[in-house]
Coordinates of C-alpha atoms in Angstrom, one line a residue:
Chain K
M22 CA 36.9 -21.8 -7.9
K23 CA 39.3 -20.4 -10.5
I24 CA 37.4 -18.5 -13.1
V25 CA 40.3 -16.4 -14.6
P26 CA 42.4 -18.9 -16.5
A27 CA 44.5 -16.5 -18.6
V28 CA 44.5 -12.9 -17.5
S29 CA 45.8 -11.3 -20.6
L30 CA 43.5 -13.1 -23.1
I31 CA 40.4 -12.8 -20.9
T32 CA 41.1 -9.1 -20.5
V33 CA 41.2 -8.6 -24.2
I34 CA 37.9 -10.5 -24.6
E35 CA 36.3 -8.5 -21.8
V36 CA 37.3 -5.2 -23.3
V37 CA 36.1 -6.1 -26.7
A38 CA 32.8 -7.5 -25.4
I39 CA 32.3 -4.3 -23.3
L40 CA 33.0 -2.1 -26.3
V41 CA 30.6 -4.1 -28.5
G42 CA 27.9 -3.8 -25.8
A43 CA 28.5 -0.1 -25.5
F44 CA 28.5 0.3 -29.3
S45 CA 25.1 -1.3 -29.6
G46 CA 23.8 1.1 -26.9
F47 CA 25.4 4.0 -28.7
I48 CA 23.7 3.1 -32.0
E49 CA 20.3 2.7 -30.3
A50 CA 20.6 5.9 -28.3
R51 CA 21.7 7.9 -31.3
R52 CA 18.7 6.6 -33.3
K53 CA 16.5 8.0 -30.6
R54 CA 18.2 11.4 -31.1
M55 CA 19.6 11.4 -27.6
D56 CA 22.2 14.0 -26.6
I57 CA 25.7 13.1 -25.5
V58 CA 24.7 12.5 -21.9
G59 CA 22.0 10.0 -22.9
V60 CA 24.2 8.3 -25.4
F61 CA 27.0 7.8 -22.9
I62 CA 24.7 6.5 -20.1
V63 CA 22.8 4.2 -22.5
A64 CA 26.1 2.8 -23.8
F65 CA 27.3 2.4 -20.2
I66 CA 24.1 0.6 -19.1
T67 CA 24.2 -1.7 -22.2
A68 CA 27.8 -2.7 -21.5
F69 CA 27.5 -3.2 -17.8
G70 CA 23.8 -3.7 -17.2
G71 CA 23.6 -7.5 -17.4
G72 CA 26.5 -8.0 -14.9
T73 CA 25.1 -5.3 -12.6
V74 CA 21.6 -7.0 -12.5
R75 CA 23.3 -10.3 -11.7
D76 CA 25.5 -8.8 -8.9
I77 CA 22.4 -7.1 -7.4
L78 CA 20.5 -10.4 -7.5
L79 CA 23.4 -12.3 -5.9
D80 CA 24.1 -9.3 -3.5
K81 CA 27.7 -9.3 -4.7
R82 CA 29.8 -6.2 -4.2
P83 CA 31.8 -4.4 -5.5
L84 CA 30.1 -4.4 -8.9
F85 CA 32.1 -5.4 -11.9
W86 CA 32.5 -1.8 -13.1
V87 CA 33.3 -0.5 -9.7
A88 CA 36.1 -3.1 -9.2
H89 CA 37.3 -2.4 -12.7
Q90 CA 37.1 1.4 -12.7
E91 CA 39.5 1.4 -15.7
Y92 CA 36.7 -0.1 -17.9
T93 CA 34.4 2.7 -16.9
I94 CA 37.0 5.3 -17.7
L95 CA 37.8 3.5 -21.0
L96 CA 34.2 3.7 -22.0
F97 CA 34.0 7.3 -21.1
V98 CA 37.1 8.2 -23.1
V99 CA 36.0 6.1 -26.1
A100 CA 32.6 7.7 -26.1
L101 CA 34.1 11.2 -26.0
V102 CA 36.7 10.5 -28.7
A103 CA 34.6 8.3 -30.9
A104 CA 31.4 10.3 -31.0
P105 CA 32.5 12.8 -33.7
F106 CA 33.8 9.9 -35.9
F107 CA 30.7 7.8 -35.3
K108 CA 29.7 7.6 -39.0
T109 CA 33.1 6.6 -40.1
I110 CA 33.4 4.0 -37.4
R111 CA 30.1 2.6 -38.4
H112 CA 31.3 2.1 -41.9
I113 CA 34.5 0.5 -40.9
V114 CA 32.9 -1.9 -38.4
S115 CA 30.9 -4.5 -40.3
E116 CA 27.9 -6.2 -39.0
R117 CA 29.8 -9.5 -39.2
L118 CA 32.5 -8.2 -36.8
I119 CA 29.9 -7.0 -34.3
V120 CA 28.1 -10.4 -34.3
W121 CA 31.3 -12.3 -33.9
A122 CA 32.6 -10.1 -31.0
D123 CA 29.2 -10.1 -29.4
A124 CA 29.0 -14.0 -29.6
V125 CA 32.4 -14.3 -28.0
G126 CA 31.4 -11.9 -25.2
L127 CA 28.0 -13.7 -24.7
G128 CA 29.8 -17.1 -24.2
L129 CA 32.4 -15.7 -21.8
F130 CA 30.2 -13.6 -19.6
A131 CA 27.4 -16.1 -19.4
V132 CA 29.7 -19.0 -18.3
A133 CA 31.7 -16.7 -15.9
S134 CA 28.3 -15.8 -14.3
V135 CA 27.3 -19.4 -13.8
A136 CA 30.7 -20.0 -12.2
Q137 CA 30.2 -17.1 -9.9
A138 CA 26.6 -18.1 -9.0
L139 CA 27.8 -21.6 -8.2
A140 CA 30.6 -20.2 -6.1
A141 CA 27.9 -18.2 -4.2
D142 CA 26.0 -21.5 -3.5
M143 CA 23.1 -20.8 -5.9
P144 CA 21.1 -23.9 -6.9
I145 CA 22.0 -25.0 -10.4
F146 CA 18.8 -23.9 -12.2
V147 CA 19.1 -20.4 -10.7
A148 CA 22.8 -20.4 -11.6
V149 CA 21.9 -21.0 -15.2
M150 CA 19.4 -18.2 -15.1
M151 CA 22.0 -15.9 -13.8
G152 CA 24.2 -16.8 -16.8
V153 CA 21.4 -16.0 -19.2
I154 CA 20.5 -12.8 -17.4
T155 CA 24.1 -11.5 -17.5
G156 CA 24.1 -12.3 -21.3
I157 CA 20.9 -10.5 -22.2
F158 CA 20.0 -7.8 -19.6
G159 CA 22.3 -5.2 -20.9
G160 CA 20.3 -5.2 -24.1
V161 CA 17.0 -5.5 -22.2
L162 CA 17.8 -2.4 -20.1
R163 CA 18.9 -0.5 -23.3
D164 CA 15.6 -1.2 -25.0
I165 CA 13.5 -0.3 -22.0
I166 CA 15.3 3.0 -21.7
C167 CA 14.9 3.6 -25.4
N168 CA 11.2 2.9 -25.0
E169 CA 11.2 -0.3 -27.1
V170 CA 10.0 -3.8 -26.4
P171 CA 13.3 -5.7 -25.8
M172 CA 14.6 -7.0 -29.1
V173 CA 15.9 -10.2 -27.5
F174 CA 12.4 -11.1 -26.4
R175 CA 10.8 -10.6 -29.8
D176 CA 13.1 -11.1 -32.7
G177 CA 12.8 -14.9 -32.6
K178 CA 16.6 -15.3 -33.1
P179 CA 18.3 -17.8 -30.8
Y180 CA 20.4 -15.8 -28.4
A181 CA 19.4 -16.4 -24.8
I182 CA 18.8 -20.0 -25.8
C183 CA 22.4 -20.4 -26.8
A184 CA 23.5 -19.1 -23.4
F185 CA 21.0 -21.3 -21.7
F186 CA 22.3 -24.6 -23.2
G187 CA 25.9 -23.6 -22.9
C188 CA 25.4 -22.9 -19.2
W189 CA 23.8 -26.3 -18.7
F190 CA 26.8 -27.8 -20.5
Y191 CA 29.1 -26.0 -18.0
I192 CA 27.0 -27.4 -15.1
A193 CA 27.2 -30.9 -16.6
L194 CA 31.0 -30.6 -16.8
Q195 CA 31.1 -29.9 -13.0
Y196 CA 30.1 -33.6 -12.5
T197 CA 33.0 -34.9 -14.6
T198 CA 36.8 -34.9 -14.0
V199 CA 37.3 -32.1 -16.5
S200 CA 39.4 -29.3 -15.2
D201 CA 37.8 -25.9 -14.5
D202 CA 39.8 -24.2 -17.2
V203 CA 38.6 -26.7 -19.8
A204 CA 35.0 -26.5 -18.6
L205 CA 35.0 -22.7 -18.8
W206 CA 36.5 -22.4 -22.2
S207 CA 34.7 -25.2 -23.8
S208 CA 31.3 -24.0 -22.5
A209 CA 31.9 -20.4 -23.6
G210 CA 33.1 -21.7 -26.9
L211 CA 30.0 -23.8 -27.3
I212 CA 27.8 -20.8 -26.7
T213 CA 29.8 -18.7 -29.2
V214 CA 29.6 -21.4 -31.9
M215 CA 25.9 -22.0 -31.4
R216 CA 25.2 -18.3 -31.6
L217 CA 27.3 -18.0 -34.8
L218 CA 25.6 -21.0 -36.4
A219 CA 22.2 -19.7 -35.5
W220 CA 23.1 -16.3 -37.1
R221 CA 24.8 -17.9 -40.2
F222 CA 21.8 -20.1 -41.0
D223 CA 19.2 -17.6 -39.8
L224 CA 17.5 -20.0 -37.4
K225 CA 14.3 -18.9 -35.8
I226 CA 12.6 -20.0 -32.5
S227 CA 8.9 -20.3 -32.3
R228 CA 6.3 -17.9 -30.9
P229 CA 3.9 -19.5 -28.5
Chain W
M25 CA 7.9 -13.9 14.0
K26 CA 6.1 -16.9 12.6
I27 CA 4.7 -16.1 9.2
V28 CA 4.1 -19.6 7.8
P29 CA 1.1 -20.9 9.8
A30 CA 0.2 -23.9 7.7
V31 CA 2.8 -25.1 5.2
S32 CA 0.7 -27.3 3.0
L33 CA -2.2 -24.8 2.6
I34 CA 0.2 -21.8 2.1
T35 CA 2.2 -23.8 -0.4
V36 CA -0.9 -24.4 -2.5
I37 CA -1.8 -20.7 -2.4
E38 CA 1.7 -19.7 -3.3
V39 CA 1.9 -22.0 -6.3
V40 CA -1.5 -20.9 -7.5
A41 CA -0.7 -17.2 -7.0
I42 CA 2.6 -17.6 -8.8
L43 CA 1.0 -19.4 -11.7
V44 CA -1.6 -16.7 -12.0
G45 CA 1.1 -14.0 -12.0
A46 CA 3.0 -16.0 -14.7
F47 CA -0.2 -16.5 -16.7
S48 CA -0.8 -12.7 -16.9
G49 CA 2.8 -12.2 -18.0
F50 CA 2.3 -14.9 -20.6
I51 CA -0.8 -13.3 -22.0
E52 CA 0.8 -9.8 -22.2
A53 CA 4.0 -11.1 -23.7
R54 CA 2.2 -13.1 -26.3
R55 CA 0.0 -10.1 -27.2
K56 CA 3.3 -8.3 -28.0
R57 CA 4.3 -11.1 -30.3
M58 CA 7.3 -12.1 -28.2
D59 CA 9.1 -15.4 -28.9
I60 CA 9.3 -18.2 -26.4
V61 CA 12.3 -16.7 -24.6
G62 CA 10.5 -13.4 -24.1
V63 CA 7.3 -15.1 -23.0
F64 CA 9.1 -17.2 -20.4
I65 CA 11.1 -14.3 -19.0
V66 CA 8.1 -11.9 -18.9
A67 CA 6.1 -14.6 -17.1
F68 CA 8.9 -15.2 -14.7
I69 CA 9.3 -11.5 -13.9
T70 CA 5.6 -11.0 -13.5
A71 CA 5.4 -13.9 -11.1
F72 CA 8.5 -13.1 -9.0
G73 CA 9.2 -9.4 -9.7
G74 CA 7.2 -7.9 -6.8
G75 CA 8.9 -10.1 -4.2
T76 CA 12.3 -9.6 -5.8
V77 CA 12.0 -5.8 -5.7
R78 CA 10.9 -6.0 -2.0
D79 CA 13.9 -8.3 -1.2
I80 CA 16.3 -5.9 -2.9
L81 CA 14.9 -2.9 -1.1
L82 CA 15.2 -4.9 2.2
D83 CA 18.5 -6.3 1.2
K84 CA 17.2 -9.8 2.0
R85 CA 18.9 -12.8 0.5
P86 CA 18.4 -15.5 -0.8
L87 CA 15.6 -14.2 -3.0
F88 CA 12.3 -16.0 -2.8
W89 CA 12.8 -17.8 -6.2
V90 CA 16.4 -18.7 -5.3
A91 CA 15.3 -20.2 -2.0
H92 CA 12.5 -22.0 -3.7
Q93 CA 14.2 -23.2 -6.9
E94 CA 11.3 -25.7 -7.3
Y95 CA 9.0 -22.8 -8.1
T96 CA 11.3 -21.5 -10.8
I97 CA 11.6 -25.0 -12.3
L98 CA 7.8 -25.5 -12.1
L99 CA 7.3 -22.2 -14.0
F100 CA 9.8 -23.3 -16.7
V101 CA 8.2 -26.7 -17.1
V102 CA 4.7 -25.2 -17.2
A103 CA 5.7 -22.6 -19.8
L104 CA 7.2 -25.3 -22.0
V105 CA 4.3 -27.8 -21.6
A106 CA 1.5 -25.2 -21.7
A107 CA 2.7 -23.0 -24.6
P108 CA 1.3 -25.2 -27.4
F109 CA -2.1 -25.5 -25.6
F110 CA -2.3 -21.9 -24.7
K111 CA -5.5 -21.2 -26.6
T112 CA -7.2 -24.1 -25.1
I113 CA -6.1 -23.2 -21.6
R114 CA -7.3 -19.6 -22.1
H115 CA -10.7 -20.9 -22.9
I116 CA -10.9 -23.2 -19.9
V117 CA -9.6 -20.6 -17.4
S118 CA -12.3 -18.1 -17.0
E119 CA -11.7 -14.4 -16.1
R120 CA -13.5 -15.1 -12.8
L121 CA -11.1 -17.8 -11.8
I122 CA -8.1 -15.5 -12.5
V123 CA -9.5 -12.6 -10.6
W124 CA -10.2 -14.9 -7.6
A125 CA -6.8 -16.6 -7.6
D126 CA -5.1 -13.2 -8.0
A127 CA -7.0 -11.7 -5.2
V128 CA -6.1 -14.5 -2.8
G129 CA -2.4 -14.2 -3.9
L130 CA -2.5 -10.4 -3.5
G131 CA -3.7 -10.7 0.1
L132 CA -1.3 -13.4 1.1
F133 CA 1.8 -11.9 -0.5
A134 CA 1.1 -8.4 0.7
V135 CA 0.6 -9.4 4.3
A136 CA 3.5 -11.8 4.3
S137 CA 5.7 -8.9 3.1
V138 CA 4.6 -6.6 5.8
A139 CA 5.4 -9.3 8.3
Q140 CA 8.8 -9.7 6.8
A141 CA 9.4 -5.9 6.7
L142 CA 8.5 -5.6 10.4
A143 CA 10.7 -8.5 11.2
A144 CA 13.5 -6.6 9.4
D145 CA 12.8 -3.6 11.7
M146 CA 11.3 -1.4 9.1
P147 CA 9.2 1.5 10.3
I148 CA 5.5 0.8 9.9
F149 CA 4.7 3.1 7.1
V150 CA 7.6 1.7 5.1
A151 CA 6.5 -1.8 6.0
V152 CA 3.0 -1.1 4.5
M153 CA 4.7 0.2 1.3
M154 CA 6.7 -3.0 1.1
G155 CA 3.4 -4.9 1.2
V156 CA 1.9 -2.9 -1.6
I157 CA 5.1 -3.0 -3.7
T158 CA 5.2 -6.8 -3.4
G159 CA 1.6 -7.0 -4.5
I160 CA 1.9 -4.7 -7.6
F161 CA 5.4 -4.6 -8.9
G162 CA 5.3 -7.9 -10.7
G163 CA 2.6 -6.4 -13.0
V164 CA 4.5 -3.0 -13.1
L165 CA 7.6 -4.6 -14.4
R166 CA 5.6 -6.7 -16.8
D167 CA 4.1 -3.6 -18.3
I168 CA 7.4 -1.7 -18.4
I169 CA 9.0 -4.5 -20.3
C170 CA 6.0 -4.7 -22.6
N171 CA 6.3 -1.0 -23.3
E172 CA 3.0 0.0 -21.7
V173 CA 2.2 2.5 -18.9
P174 CA 1.6 0.1 -15.9
M175 CA -2.1 -0.9 -15.8
V176 CA -2.3 -0.8 -12.1
F177 CA -1.4 3.0 -12.2
R178 CA -4.0 4.0 -14.7
D179 CA -7.1 1.6 -14.8
G180 CA -8.7 3.3 -11.8
K181 CA -9.6 0.0 -10.2
P182 CA -8.9 -0.5 -6.5
Y183 CA -6.1 -3.0 -6.3
A184 CA -3.1 -1.4 -4.6
I185 CA -5.5 0.4 -2.3
C186 CA -6.9 -2.9 -1.1
A187 CA -3.5 -4.1 -0.2
F188 CA -2.7 -0.8 1.4
F189 CA -5.7 -0.9 3.8
G190 CA -5.3 -4.6 4.5
C191 CA -1.6 -4.0 5.5
W192 CA -2.6 -1.3 7.9
F193 CA -5.2 -3.7 9.4
Y194 CA -2.3 -6.2 10.0
I195 CA -0.2 -3.4 11.6
A196 CA -3.1 -2.5 13.8
L197 CA -3.6 -6.1 14.9
Q198 CA 0.1 -6.1 16.1
Y199 CA -1.0 -3.8 18.9
T200 CA -3.8 -6.2 20.1
T201 CA -3.5 -9.6 21.8
V202 CA -4.6 -11.3 18.6
S203 CA -2.3 -14.2 17.7
D204 CA 0.0 -13.9 14.7
D205 CA -1.8 -16.6 12.8
V206 CA -5.1 -14.9 13.2
A207 CA -3.6 -11.5 12.3
L208 CA -2.0 -12.9 9.1
W209 CA -5.0 -14.8 7.8
S210 CA -7.6 -12.2 8.7
S211 CA -5.6 -9.4 7.1
A212 CA -4.9 -11.4 4.0
G213 CA -8.6 -12.4 3.9
L214 CA -9.6 -8.7 4.2
I215 CA -7.5 -7.8 1.2
T216 CA -9.0 -10.6 -0.8
V217 CA -12.5 -9.7 0.1
M218 CA -12.0 -6.0 -0.6
R219 CA -10.5 -6.8 -4.0
L220 CA -13.3 -9.1 -4.9
L221 CA -16.0 -6.7 -3.8
A222 CA -14.3 -3.9 -5.8
W223 CA -14.2 -6.1 -8.8
R224 CA -17.8 -7.4 -8.4
F225 CA -19.2 -3.9 -8.1
D226 CA -16.8 -2.3 -10.6
L227 CA -15.7 0.4 -8.1
K228 CA -13.4 3.2 -9.4
I229 CA -10.9 5.4 -7.7
S230 CA -10.5 9.0 -8.7
R231 CA -8.0 10.6 -11.0
P232 CA -6.4 13.7 -9.5
Chain B
M8 CA 33.4 12.1 6.9
K9 CA 30.9 14.8 8.1
I10 CA 28.3 15.4 5.4
V11 CA 25.6 17.1 7.4
P12 CA 27.0 20.6 8.1
A13 CA 23.9 22.3 9.3
V14 CA 21.0 20.1 10.1
S15 CA 18.2 22.6 10.0
L16 CA 19.2 24.3 6.7
I17 CA 19.9 21.0 5.0
T18 CA 16.6 19.6 6.2
V19 CA 14.8 22.5 4.6
I20 CA 16.7 22.0 1.3
E21 CA 16.0 18.3 1.4
V22 CA 12.3 18.7 1.9
V23 CA 12.0 21.3 -0.8
A24 CA 14.1 19.2 -3.2
I25 CA 12.0 16.1 -2.5
L26 CA 8.7 18.0 -2.9
V27 CA 10.0 19.4 -6.2
G28 CA 10.9 15.9 -7.4
A29 CA 7.5 14.6 -6.4
F30 CA 5.8 17.5 -8.1
S31 CA 7.4 16.7 -11.4
G32 CA 6.4 13.1 -11.0
F33 CA 2.9 14.2 -10.2
I34 CA 2.6 16.4 -13.3
E35 CA 3.9 13.6 -15.6
A36 CA 1.7 10.9 -14.0
R37 CA -1.3 13.2 -14.3
R38 CA -0.6 13.9 -17.9
K39 CA -0.7 10.2 -18.5
R40 CA -4.2 10.0 -16.9
M41 CA -3.0 7.9 -14.0
D42 CA -5.3 7.3 -11.1
I43 CA -4.4 8.4 -7.5
V44 CA -2.4 5.3 -6.8
G45 CA -0.3 5.7 -9.9
V46 CA 0.2 9.4 -9.3
F47 CA 1.4 8.9 -5.7
I48 CA 3.8 6.0 -6.7
V49 CA 5.3 7.9 -9.6
A50 CA 5.7 11.0 -7.4
F51 CA 7.4 8.8 -4.8
I52 CA 9.7 7.1 -7.3
T53 CA 10.7 10.5 -8.9
A54 CA 11.5 11.9 -5.5
F55 CA 13.4 9.0 -4.0
G56 CA 14.4 6.9 -7.1
G57 CA 17.8 8.5 -7.7
G58 CA 19.0 7.9 -4.1
T59 CA 17.5 4.5 -4.0
V60 CA 19.4 3.4 -7.1
R61 CA 22.6 4.8 -5.6
D62 CA 22.0 3.0 -2.3
I63 CA 21.3 -0.3 -4.1
L64 CA 24.5 0.1 -6.2
L65 CA 26.5 0.9 -3.1
D66 CA 24.6 -1.8 -1.1
K67 CA 23.9 0.8 1.6
R68 CA 20.9 0.2 4.0
P69 CA 18.7 1.5 5.3
L70 CA 17.6 3.4 2.2
F71 CA 17.2 7.2 2.6
W72 CA 13.3 7.0 2.6
V73 CA 13.4 4.1 5.1
A74 CA 15.7 6.0 7.5
H75 CA 13.6 9.1 7.0
Q76 CA 10.1 7.6 7.3
E77 CA 8.9 11.2 8.0
Y78 CA 9.7 12.2 4.4
T79 CA 7.7 9.3 3.0
I80 CA 4.7 10.2 5.2
L81 CA 5.0 13.9 4.3
L82 CA 4.9 13.0 0.6
F83 CA 1.8 10.8 1.2
V84 CA 0.0 13.5 3.1
V85 CA 1.0 16.2 0.6
A86 CA -0.3 14.0 -2.3
L87 CA -3.6 13.4 -0.5
V88 CA -4.1 17.0 0.5
A89 CA -2.7 18.7 -2.6
A90 CA -4.4 16.5 -5.3
P91 CA -7.7 18.3 -5.3
F92 CA -6.0 21.7 -5.5
F93 CA -3.6 20.6 -8.1
K94 CA -4.6 23.2 -10.7
T95 CA -4.5 26.0 -8.3
I96 CA -1.1 25.0 -7.0
R97 CA 0.2 24.7 -10.6
H98 CA -0.8 28.3 -11.2
I99 CA 0.8 29.6 -8.0
V100 CA 4.1 27.6 -8.5
S101 CA 5.9 29.2 -11.4
E102 CA 8.3 27.4 -13.7
R103 CA 11.1 29.7 -12.4
L104 CA 10.5 28.5 -8.8
I105 CA 10.6 24.8 -9.8
V106 CA 13.8 25.2 -11.8
W107 CA 15.5 27.1 -8.9
A108 CA 14.4 24.5 -6.3
D109 CA 15.4 21.7 -8.5
A110 CA 18.8 23.2 -9.2
V111 CA 19.4 23.6 -5.5
G112 CA 18.3 20.0 -4.9
L113 CA 20.5 18.7 -7.7
G114 CA 23.6 20.3 -6.3
L115 CA 23.0 19.1 -2.8
F116 CA 22.0 15.5 -3.5
A117 CA 24.8 15.0 -6.1
V118 CA 27.5 16.2 -3.9
A119 CA 26.2 14.4 -0.8
S120 CA 26.2 11.2 -2.9
V121 CA 29.8 11.6 -4.0
A122 CA 30.7 12.1 -0.3
Q123 CA 28.9 8.9 0.6
A124 CA 30.5 7.0 -2.2
L125 CA 33.9 8.1 -1.2
A126 CA 33.1 7.2 2.4
A127 CA 32.2 3.7 1.0
D128 CA 35.7 3.5 -0.6
M129 CA 34.5 3.8 -4.1
P130 CA 37.1 4.8 -6.7
I131 CA 36.7 8.5 -7.6
F132 CA 35.4 8.1 -11.2
V133 CA 32.7 5.7 -9.8
A134 CA 31.9 8.1 -7.0
V135 CA 31.3 10.9 -9.5
M136 CA 29.0 8.6 -11.5
M137 CA 27.1 7.9 -8.2
G138 CA 26.6 11.6 -7.8
V139 CA 25.2 12.0 -11.3
I140 CA 23.0 8.9 -11.0
T141 CA 21.5 10.3 -7.8
G142 CA 20.8 13.6 -9.5
I143 CA 19.1 12.2 -12.6
F144 CA 17.7 8.7 -12.0
G145 CA 14.5 9.8 -10.2
G146 CA 13.5 11.5 -13.5
V147 CA 14.8 8.6 -15.5
L148 CA 12.6 6.1 -13.6
R149 CA 9.6 8.5 -13.8
D150 CA 9.9 8.7 -17.6
I151 CA 10.4 4.9 -18.0
I152 CA 7.3 4.2 -16.0
C153 CA 5.4 6.9 -18.0
N154 CA 6.6 5.1 -21.1
E155 CA 8.7 8.0 -22.5
V156 CA 12.4 8.1 -23.5
P157 CA 14.0 9.8 -20.5
M158 CA 13.9 13.6 -20.9
V159 CA 17.3 14.1 -19.4
F160 CA 18.9 11.9 -22.1
R161 CA 17.3 13.7 -25.0
D162 CA 16.5 17.4 -24.4
G163 CA 20.0 18.5 -24.9
K164 CA 19.9 20.8 -21.9
P165 CA 22.9 20.7 -19.5
Y166 CA 21.7 19.0 -16.4
A167 CA 23.7 15.8 -15.7
I168 CA 26.7 17.6 -17.0
C169 CA 26.4 20.3 -14.3
A170 CA 26.3 17.6 -11.7
F171 CA 29.3 15.8 -13.4
F172 CA 31.6 18.9 -13.2
G173 CA 30.5 19.9 -9.8
C174 CA 31.2 16.4 -8.5
W175 CA 34.7 16.6 -9.9
F176 CA 35.2 19.9 -8.3
Y177 CA 34.3 18.3 -4.9
I178 CA 36.8 15.5 -5.6
A179 CA 39.5 18.1 -6.4
L180 CA 38.8 19.9 -3.2
Q181 CA 39.5 16.7 -1.3
Y182 CA 43.2 17.1 -2.2
T183 CA 43.3 20.6 -0.8
T184 CA 43.2 21.8 2.8
V185 CA 39.7 23.1 2.4
S186 CA 37.4 21.9 5.1
D187 CA 34.7 19.4 4.3
D188 CA 31.9 21.9 5.0
V189 CA 33.3 24.4 2.6
A190 CA 34.0 21.7 0.0
L191 CA 30.4 20.4 0.2
W192 CA 28.7 23.8 0.0
S193 CA 30.9 25.3 -2.6
S194 CA 30.5 22.2 -4.9
A195 CA 26.8 22.1 -4.4
G196 CA 26.6 25.8 -5.0
L197 CA 28.7 25.5 -8.2
I198 CA 26.3 22.8 -9.6
T199 CA 23.3 25.0 -8.8
V200 CA 24.8 28.1 -10.4
M201 CA 25.9 26.2 -13.5
R202 CA 22.4 24.7 -13.8
L203 CA 20.7 28.1 -13.5
L204 CA 23.1 29.8 -15.9
A205 CA 22.5 27.0 -18.4
W206 CA 18.8 27.4 -18.0
R207 CA 18.9 31.2 -18.1
F208 CA 20.9 31.3 -21.4
D209 CA 19.2 28.3 -22.8
L210 CA 22.5 26.5 -23.5
K211 CA 22.5 23.2 -25.5
I212 CA 24.8 20.2 -25.5
S213 CA 25.5 18.4 -28.8
R214 CA 24.0 15.3 -30.2
P215 CA 26.6 12.8 -31.4

């Protein structure tokens, strides 16, 4: 199963998505008055935690950040270089930019996870859950370490749900004649668009 | 090693035990004002977390909820259908019923875990710990996600300890001529009875 | 790669380091008013958590505490026997002794982890991170279970950083003609010395 349709574009998206994940870990860790070690590790876990949990559940090795050591080093260098300019960066980087980049990353990583889970012969419902887990568990681990109830479980904003439906869309496309490239990109795009619409119109999901 | 002596009965017990685990996750997540996504995921982790931690420690795949996709789907459907009627259900389901079902599940899952760990050539003390972990880690993970100190570590009620002694009883029976079926059921039954007696007489264990 | 240069000495250091880890878990769990089950499990996770996380990330089995069942049993017996005399023990064991034993354990476990990670063909930056993770994640898991923001991420004291530099020193020695024994012991010693100096002079690392 071919899950890397265009290396250069996908690499750019991956790097941006990882940096966005790390940035949100950085913000949260800094709010908790962590030192530089804590900030780096929380940023790291936020960026790679979702994929790591998925790989452990699937028993897949090497882990994403082991196979791509360059991403780990990039994060380390960025953390070192960016830390002193953090306030400036936070002013430059608007919330809109973060939400957009995060939505693109959510789509891409969730769908890529489903594809991997199917390739590992997971049943389809489990594969969809792997997609959702990859999308949200970085943030969940960040909040657990920062001693908060995970935001994604309580803010009532559609996030995991967008990944959930997009992953099912990808599964559905497996039963059509649509090529794998098209299935991947359209499903990832669908998740991104749903997420951005939910954010734009401030939709809420219910509390049971 | 035969650890599934009677498929139909054991399936019923498993389903009930899983639903009870999920129900306790549901209650706790709802108390934390989580949205529907959080409630489902916490219920899911409470139901399957103990077995998942055990399987990761033993490096056993597929995970229980992957091999039994139907349980995952069942939980999802139940969560969707039951959420609106939650208050009604909570009135119908008495505390007594929950404690009984949970005690039966604790016995069964703990002993089945020890059997699995022995089958995986774990040393006996480690195998007993795997049994205890399976019995309690669903609740531990639930409490960590809900930002509480795990209840099972601080309420002073005999719970893990019942599993601990029952697992040793199972180990002891391995050195007798007792058949595997009898060993499994009597050990699981012993745990259940100890747990129910501890609950009935409100026994407490000491704080060091 | 030979990572056990002198069995008897290394065994003594291991046992002391494990007991120190367990002791810190014991103290924290007791402060949280946990019962005997919680205290033992938190002590156990503090002592073996770092190595267990590393082994799961590396997909290495059997886990350290499975291969060395005697350490698990030792911890159990110590917890049982020591619990009633806890206050006395706490008076006898000075803070200085704990810091020293912990610093020796940090050096040894971090460097041994890097060696293992290199033996498992991890890239060097990842191997260094495995060393740091082994050194700190026992305490991180302890604090997460005890519902605190991990101390090692926020107290501003050099701890992970000592492991980080010592692990790089070990990596650097791999490119020299220095024997493996010398590389191991000198790197572990360097970490221990850095840690003790940082403690002695109360050095602080910055908050970003």
